[in-house]
mmCIF file of C-alpha atoms in Angstrom:
data_model
loop_
_atom_site.group_PDB
_atom_site.id
_atom_site.type_symbol
_atom_site.label_atom_id
_atom_site.label_comp_id
_atom_site.label_asym_id
_atom_site.label_seq_id
_atom_site.Cartn_x
_atom_site.Cartn_y
_atom_site.Cartn_z
ATOM 1 C CA MET A 1 81.340 40.687 -216.339
ATOM 2 C CA LYS A 2 83.420 41.454 -218.961
ATOM 3 C CA ILE A 3 84.724 45.170 -220.351
ATOM 4 C CA ALA A 4 83.344 47.017 -222.713
ATOM 5 C CA GLU A 5 86.428 47.338 -224.743
ATOM 6 C CA LYS A 6 84.846 48.304 -228.090
ATOM 7 C CA ASN A 7 83.432 51.839 -226.432
ATOM 8 C CA LEU A 8 87.298 52.306 -224.699
ATOM 9 C CA LYS A 9 89.169 54.904 -225.782
ATOM 10 C CA ASN A 10 92.038 52.870 -225.479
ATOM 11 C CA THR A 11 93.299 49.115 -225.439
ATOM 12 C CA TYR A 12 94.419 47.305 -222.730
ATOM 13 C CA TYR A 13 96.203 44.093 -222.517
ATOM 14 C CA CYS A 14 96.191 42.049 -219.060
ATOM 15 C CA VAL A 15 99.906 40.470 -218.606
ATOM 16 C CA ILE A 16 100.624 37.713 -216.287
ATOM 17 C CA PRO A 17 104.060 36.813 -214.593
ATOM 18 C CA VAL A 18 104.930 33.400 -214.090
ATOM 19 C CA TYR A 19 107.039 31.384 -213.265
ATOM 20 C CA ASN A 20 106.787 27.923 -211.395
ATOM 21 C CA ASN A 21 103.093 29.016 -210.178
ATOM 22 C CA PHE A 22 101.507 25.655 -211.636
ATOM 23 C CA THR A 23 99.464 25.836 -208.733
ATOM 24 C CA THR A 24 97.880 28.560 -208.427
ATOM 25 C CA ILE A 25 98.090 30.671 -212.251
ATOM 26 C CA GLU A 26 95.000 28.163 -214.126
ATOM 27 C CA ASP A 27 92.449 29.880 -211.588
ATOM 28 C CA VAL A 28 93.928 33.107 -211.932
ATOM 29 C CA VAL A 29 93.571 33.056 -215.739
ATOM 30 C CA ARG A 30 90.772 31.586 -215.666
ATOM 31 C CA ARG A 31 88.968 34.548 -213.467
ATOM 32 C CA VAL A 32 91.426 37.298 -215.853
ATOM 33 C CA LEU A 33 89.311 36.251 -218.569
ATOM 34 C CA CYS A 34 86.055 36.476 -216.672
ATOM 35 C CA VAL A 35 86.885 40.704 -217.262
ATOM 36 C CA THR A 36 88.927 40.721 -220.550
ATOM 37 C CA GLU A 37 90.374 38.313 -223.605
ATOM 38 C CA ASN A 38 93.570 40.219 -224.040
ATOM 39 C CA VAL A 39 95.776 37.988 -221.681
ATOM 40 C CA LEU A 40 99.524 37.517 -222.418
ATOM 41 C CA ILE A 41 101.282 35.024 -219.809
ATOM 42 C CA ILE A 42 104.935 35.034 -219.870
ATOM 43 C CA ASP A 43 106.430 31.495 -218.345
ATOM 44 C CA ASP A 44 109.860 32.831 -217.815
ATOM 45 C CA GLY A 45 111.678 29.973 -217.584
ATOM 46 C CA SER A 46 109.286 27.244 -215.816
ATOM 47 C CA THR A 47 110.354 24.040 -214.968
ATOM 48 C CA ASP A 48 107.160 23.071 -213.224
ATOM 49 C CA ALA A 49 104.598 22.493 -216.235
ATOM 50 C CA ASP A 50 104.025 23.392 -219.710
ATOM 51 C CA LEU A 51 102.788 26.059 -219.919
ATOM 52 C CA GLN A 52 102.397 26.142 -223.729
ATOM 53 C CA GLU A 53 100.740 22.834 -223.782
ATOM 54 C CA PHE A 54 98.906 23.594 -220.545
ATOM 55 C CA PHE A 55 97.042 26.934 -222.062
ATOM 56 C CA ARG A 56 96.841 25.576 -225.723
ATOM 57 C CA ARG A 57 93.041 24.965 -225.508
ATOM 58 C CA HIS A 58 92.256 28.807 -223.567
ATOM 59 C CA PRO A 59 91.845 31.565 -225.395
ATOM 60 C CA VAL A 60 95.412 33.015 -223.653
ATOM 61 C CA GLU A 61 98.557 33.770 -225.390
ATOM 62 C CA VAL A 62 101.730 31.875 -224.002
ATOM 63 C CA PHE A 63 104.814 33.325 -224.704
ATOM 64 C CA ARG A 64 107.721 31.770 -223.247
ATOM 65 C CA HIS A 65 111.605 32.425 -221.832
ATOM 66 C CA GLY A 66 114.204 28.946 -222.412
ATOM 67 C CA ASN A 67 115.221 30.036 -218.995
ATOM 68 C CA ASN A 68 114.667 32.278 -215.658
ATOM 69 C CA GLN A 69 115.710 35.603 -216.374
ATOM 70 C CA GLY A 70 113.889 37.395 -213.665
ATOM 71 C CA LYS A 71 110.403 39.277 -213.603
ATOM 72 C CA GLY A 72 111.760 42.223 -214.632
ATOM 73 C CA ALA A 73 112.819 40.310 -217.392
ATOM 74 C CA ALA A 74 109.523 38.900 -218.035
ATOM 75 C CA LEU A 75 107.685 42.322 -218.249
ATOM 76 C CA ILE A 76 110.434 43.962 -220.597
ATOM 77 C CA SER A 77 109.332 41.340 -223.103
ATOM 78 C CA ALA A 78 105.698 42.147 -222.277
ATOM 79 C CA LEU A 79 106.414 45.470 -222.883
ATOM 80 C CA ASN A 80 107.724 44.606 -226.441
ATOM 81 C CA ILE A 81 105.430 42.567 -227.927
ATOM 82 C CA LEU A 82 102.363 45.139 -227.334
ATOM 83 C CA ARG A 83 104.134 47.705 -228.237
ATOM 84 C CA GLN A 84 104.937 46.853 -231.534
ATOM 85 C CA ARG A 85 101.130 46.021 -231.301
ATOM 86 C CA ASN A 86 100.486 49.615 -231.207
ATOM 87 C CA VAL A 87 98.414 48.933 -227.358
ATOM 88 C CA ASP A 88 98.389 51.283 -224.994
ATOM 89 C CA TYR A 89 98.079 49.471 -221.557
ATOM 90 C CA MET A 90 99.619 46.809 -220.131
ATOM 91 C CA ILE A 91 97.718 45.952 -216.455
ATOM 92 C CA THR A 92 100.142 43.236 -214.665
ATOM 93 C CA LEU A 93 99.417 41.116 -212.028
ATOM 94 C CA ASP A 94 101.063 38.109 -210.747
ATOM 95 C CA GLY A 95 100.289 34.299 -210.783
ATOM 96 C CA ASP A 96 100.411 33.112 -207.642
ATOM 97 C CA GLY A 97 96.693 34.401 -206.183
ATOM 98 C CA GLN A 98 98.401 37.803 -204.609
ATOM 99 C CA HIS A 99 96.357 39.860 -206.451
ATOM 100 C CA PHE A 100 92.699 40.658 -207.882
ATOM 101 C CA PRO A 101 91.656 40.538 -211.504
ATOM 102 C CA GLU A 102 89.169 41.986 -209.976
ATOM 103 C CA ASP A 103 90.017 44.968 -209.507
ATOM 104 C CA ILE A 104 90.785 45.059 -213.287
ATOM 105 C CA PRO A 105 87.889 46.899 -214.720
ATOM 106 C CA GLY A 106 87.903 49.686 -211.911
ATOM 107 C CA ILE A 107 91.656 49.739 -213.053
ATOM 108 C CA ILE A 108 89.963 50.180 -216.325
ATOM 109 C CA GLU A 109 87.485 52.523 -215.532
ATOM 110 C CA ARG A 110 89.955 54.750 -213.794
ATOM 111 C CA LEU A 111 92.059 54.910 -216.354
ATOM 112 C CA GLU A 112 89.659 56.140 -218.657
ATOM 113 C CA LYS A 113 89.373 59.389 -216.602
ATOM 114 C CA GLU A 114 92.853 60.037 -217.381
ATOM 115 C CA ASN A 115 93.566 62.651 -220.583
ATOM 116 C CA GLU A 116 97.488 62.013 -220.856
ATOM 117 C CA LEU A 117 99.525 58.004 -220.354
ATOM 118 C CA VAL A 118 99.828 57.667 -216.120
ATOM 119 C CA LEU A 119 101.022 55.084 -214.962
ATOM 120 C CA LEU A 120 98.557 53.574 -211.962
ATOM 121 C CA ALA A 121 100.255 52.034 -209.033
ATOM 122 C CA GLY A 122 98.029 49.527 -207.255
ATOM 123 C CA VAL A 123 98.368 50.091 -203.848
ATOM 124 C CA ARG A 124 97.449 46.873 -201.007
ATOM 125 C CA ASP A 125 95.913 47.312 -197.623
ATOM 126 C CA LEU A 126 99.012 45.718 -195.987
ATOM 127 C CA LYS A 127 97.122 45.936 -192.269
ATOM 128 C CA THR A 128 95.959 42.507 -191.844
ATOM 129 C CA PRO A 129 96.782 40.189 -190.206
ATOM 130 C CA ALA A 130 99.067 37.621 -192.468
ATOM 131 C CA VAL A 131 101.189 39.947 -194.414
ATOM 132 C CA PRO A 132 104.575 39.587 -193.223
ATOM 133 C CA TYR A 133 105.793 42.774 -190.889
ATOM 134 C CA ALA A 134 109.219 42.936 -193.153
ATOM 135 C CA SER A 135 106.888 43.255 -196.398
ATOM 136 C CA ARG A 136 105.311 46.820 -194.589
ATOM 137 C CA ILE A 137 108.500 47.704 -193.421
ATOM 138 C CA GLY A 138 110.066 47.046 -196.758
ATOM 139 C CA ARG A 139 107.330 48.995 -198.463
ATOM 140 C CA ALA A 140 107.216 51.979 -196.027
ATOM 141 C CA LEU A 141 111.458 52.153 -196.666
ATOM 142 C CA SER A 142 110.798 52.421 -200.492
ATOM 143 C CA ASN A 143 108.497 54.494 -200.576
ATOM 144 C CA TYR A 144 110.267 57.494 -198.332
ATOM 145 C CA PHE A 145 113.252 57.051 -201.094
ATOM 146 C CA ILE A 146 110.944 57.455 -204.445
ATOM 147 C CA LYS A 147 109.137 60.514 -202.270
ATOM 148 C CA LEU A 148 113.115 61.714 -201.797
ATOM 149 C CA GLU A 149 114.406 60.715 -204.979
ATOM 150 C CA SER A 150 111.751 62.313 -206.817
ATOM 151 C CA GLY A 151 109.525 64.520 -205.020
ATOM 152 C CA VAL A 152 106.622 62.244 -206.284
ATOM 153 C CA SER A 153 104.663 60.300 -203.728
ATOM 154 C CA VAL A 154 103.758 56.828 -204.047
ATOM 155 C CA LEU A 155 101.759 54.599 -201.233
ATOM 156 C CA ASP A 156 102.663 51.312 -202.751
ATOM 157 C CA SER A 157 105.947 51.021 -204.773
ATOM 158 C CA GLN A 158 106.481 46.853 -204.524
ATOM 159 C CA CYS A 159 102.426 46.321 -205.687
ATOM 160 C CA GLY A 160 102.670 44.016 -208.952
ATOM 161 C CA LEU A 161 99.208 45.069 -209.647
ATOM 162 C CA ARG A 162 99.846 47.921 -211.617
ATOM 163 C CA ALA A 163 98.829 50.060 -215.608
ATOM 164 C CA TYR A 164 102.406 50.129 -217.597
ATOM 165 C CA PRO A 165 101.860 53.407 -220.192
ATOM 166 C CA VAL A 166 103.690 50.908 -222.976
ATOM 167 C CA SER A 167 104.487 53.241 -225.797
ATOM 168 C CA VAL A 168 106.306 55.211 -222.668
ATOM 169 C CA THR A 169 107.853 53.265 -220.820
ATOM 170 C CA GLY A 170 108.352 50.262 -223.510
ATOM 171 C CA GLN A 171 111.317 52.687 -224.859
ATOM 172 C CA MET A 172 112.797 53.721 -220.919
ATOM 173 C CA ASP A 173 116.548 52.174 -221.356
ATOM 174 C CA LEU A 174 116.263 50.379 -217.483
ATOM 175 C CA GLY A 175 119.360 48.310 -216.288
ATOM 176 C CA THR A 176 116.547 45.774 -214.076
ATOM 177 C CA ARG A 177 115.725 42.578 -214.262
ATOM 178 C CA HIS A 178 114.240 41.447 -211.589
ATOM 179 C CA TYR A 179 112.313 42.555 -209.121
ATOM 180 C CA ASP A 180 113.835 45.542 -208.929
ATOM 181 C CA PHE A 181 112.142 46.557 -212.681
ATOM 182 C CA GLU A 182 109.171 47.761 -210.314
ATOM 183 C CA THR A 183 111.234 49.916 -208.651
ATOM 184 C CA GLU A 184 113.557 52.348 -210.989
ATOM 185 C CA ILE A 185 110.096 51.573 -213.937
ATOM 186 C CA LEU A 186 108.347 53.824 -210.862
ATOM 187 C CA LEU A 187 111.308 56.266 -210.279
ATOM 188 C CA ASP A 188 111.663 57.149 -214.176
ATOM 189 C CA CYS A 189 107.984 57.432 -214.795
ATOM 190 C CA ALA A 190 108.394 60.139 -211.358
ATOM 191 C CA LEU A 191 111.531 61.554 -213.322
ATOM 192 C CA ASN A 192 110.117 61.836 -216.522
ATOM 193 C CA GLY A 193 106.999 63.574 -215.453
ATOM 194 C CA ILE A 194 104.614 60.550 -216.311
ATOM 195 C CA LYS A 195 101.722 61.093 -213.789
ATOM 196 C CA ILE A 196 101.691 58.717 -211.271
ATOM 197 C CA VAL A 197 98.422 57.415 -210.182
ATOM 198 C CA ASN A 198 97.714 55.983 -206.859
ATOM 199 C CA PHE A 199 94.811 53.319 -206.617
ATOM 200 C CA PRO A 200 93.179 50.932 -203.718
ATOM 201 C CA VAL A 201 93.440 47.111 -204.385
ATOM 202 C CA ASN A 202 92.571 44.414 -203.273
ATOM 203 C CA VAL A 203 95.731 41.320 -201.792
ATOM 204 C CA TYR A 204 95.175 37.872 -200.644
ATOM 205 C CA TYR A 205 97.955 36.408 -198.091
ATOM 206 C CA PRO A 206 97.435 33.314 -196.992
ATOM 207 C CA GLU A 207 99.205 31.835 -193.730
ATOM 208 C CA ALA A 208 103.225 31.694 -193.110
ATOM 209 C CA GLY A 209 103.472 29.064 -196.272
ATOM 210 C CA GLY A 210 100.602 29.239 -197.611
ATOM 211 C CA ARG A 211 102.163 31.520 -200.923
ATOM 212 C CA ILE A 212 105.295 30.548 -204.006
ATOM 213 C CA SER A 213 106.862 33.220 -203.703
ATOM 214 C CA HIS A 214 110.349 33.488 -205.793
ATOM 215 C CA TYR A 215 110.690 36.807 -203.644
ATOM 216 C CA ARG A 216 114.942 36.504 -202.516
ATOM 217 C CA LYS A 217 114.671 38.444 -199.070
ATOM 218 C CA ILE A 218 118.572 39.332 -199.447
ATOM 219 C CA LEU A 219 119.797 39.158 -202.420
ATOM 220 C CA ASP A 220 116.147 40.504 -203.630
ATOM 221 C CA THR A 221 116.352 43.556 -201.083
ATOM 222 C CA CYS A 222 119.716 44.022 -202.075
ATOM 223 C CA ARG A 223 119.163 44.735 -205.727
ATOM 224 C CA ILE A 224 116.262 47.339 -204.587
ATOM 225 C CA ILE A 225 118.496 49.444 -202.243
ATOM 226 C CA LYS A 226 120.977 49.446 -205.157
ATOM 227 C CA VAL A 227 118.417 51.382 -206.542
ATOM 228 C CA HIS A 228 117.890 53.816 -203.870
ATOM 229 C CA LEU A 229 121.277 54.509 -204.234
ATOM 230 C CA ARG A 230 122.103 54.776 -207.620
ATOM 231 C CA LEU A 231 119.310 57.543 -207.968
ATOM 232 C CA LEU A 232 120.605 59.436 -204.793
ATOM 233 C CA GLY A 233 123.550 59.517 -205.794
ATOM 234 C CA ARG A 234 122.747 61.250 -209.235
ATOM 235 C CA ARG A 235 121.225 63.621 -207.027
ATOM 236 C CA ILE A 236 123.862 64.322 -204.873
ATOM 237 C CA PHE A 237 126.456 65.004 -207.506
ATOM 238 C CA ARG A 238 124.436 67.285 -209.339
ATOM 239 C CA LYS A 239 124.281 69.259 -206.825
#
């Protein structure tokens, strides 16, 4: 069911960062368009297809990076675009089919109940058998360190299905440009008093080898650890 956007107090855009996910992006976009007409695709230098040409006849916008810059860079580009349009919330989901666009109406319904701008963080159920054990451990450790560094409980610090308050996050001076961006922006919001709402969302994990992921286990994990170490260092030396 499409969202009755005229009756909402906030404005929303669904943003999909994409890098070489041509086999899944069409289905994701089709399902998103079933719930909202405001769709912005950030093509982060894909080489498997010309998404601007492919979606030319679809009611979506495609903004392209000339080269691959990282997921965080794609989301920063989207924030800059939406901030210029005075959009209230940027709802993000990945282009690989992991997230369910059908969760978007529930997310908006939850946001409409708030009397202040918040960051809504999706919480995936990672107990299903197809979820890699390393993903569960990585999430648990990252959640723990965010609690330690900020005092705020985040139940899924690595979920890409989120709603960002554009006017707040669009002004943050963030140094990360890859998957570490999602950790840094959570921490910045928590440390600056922005309320974080944990919200359960659906997740699809195919069997091993059935999902195209560009997360580099060693490099991107080290980048996330670097974010945590930097924040821990600040807390230690301030004492």
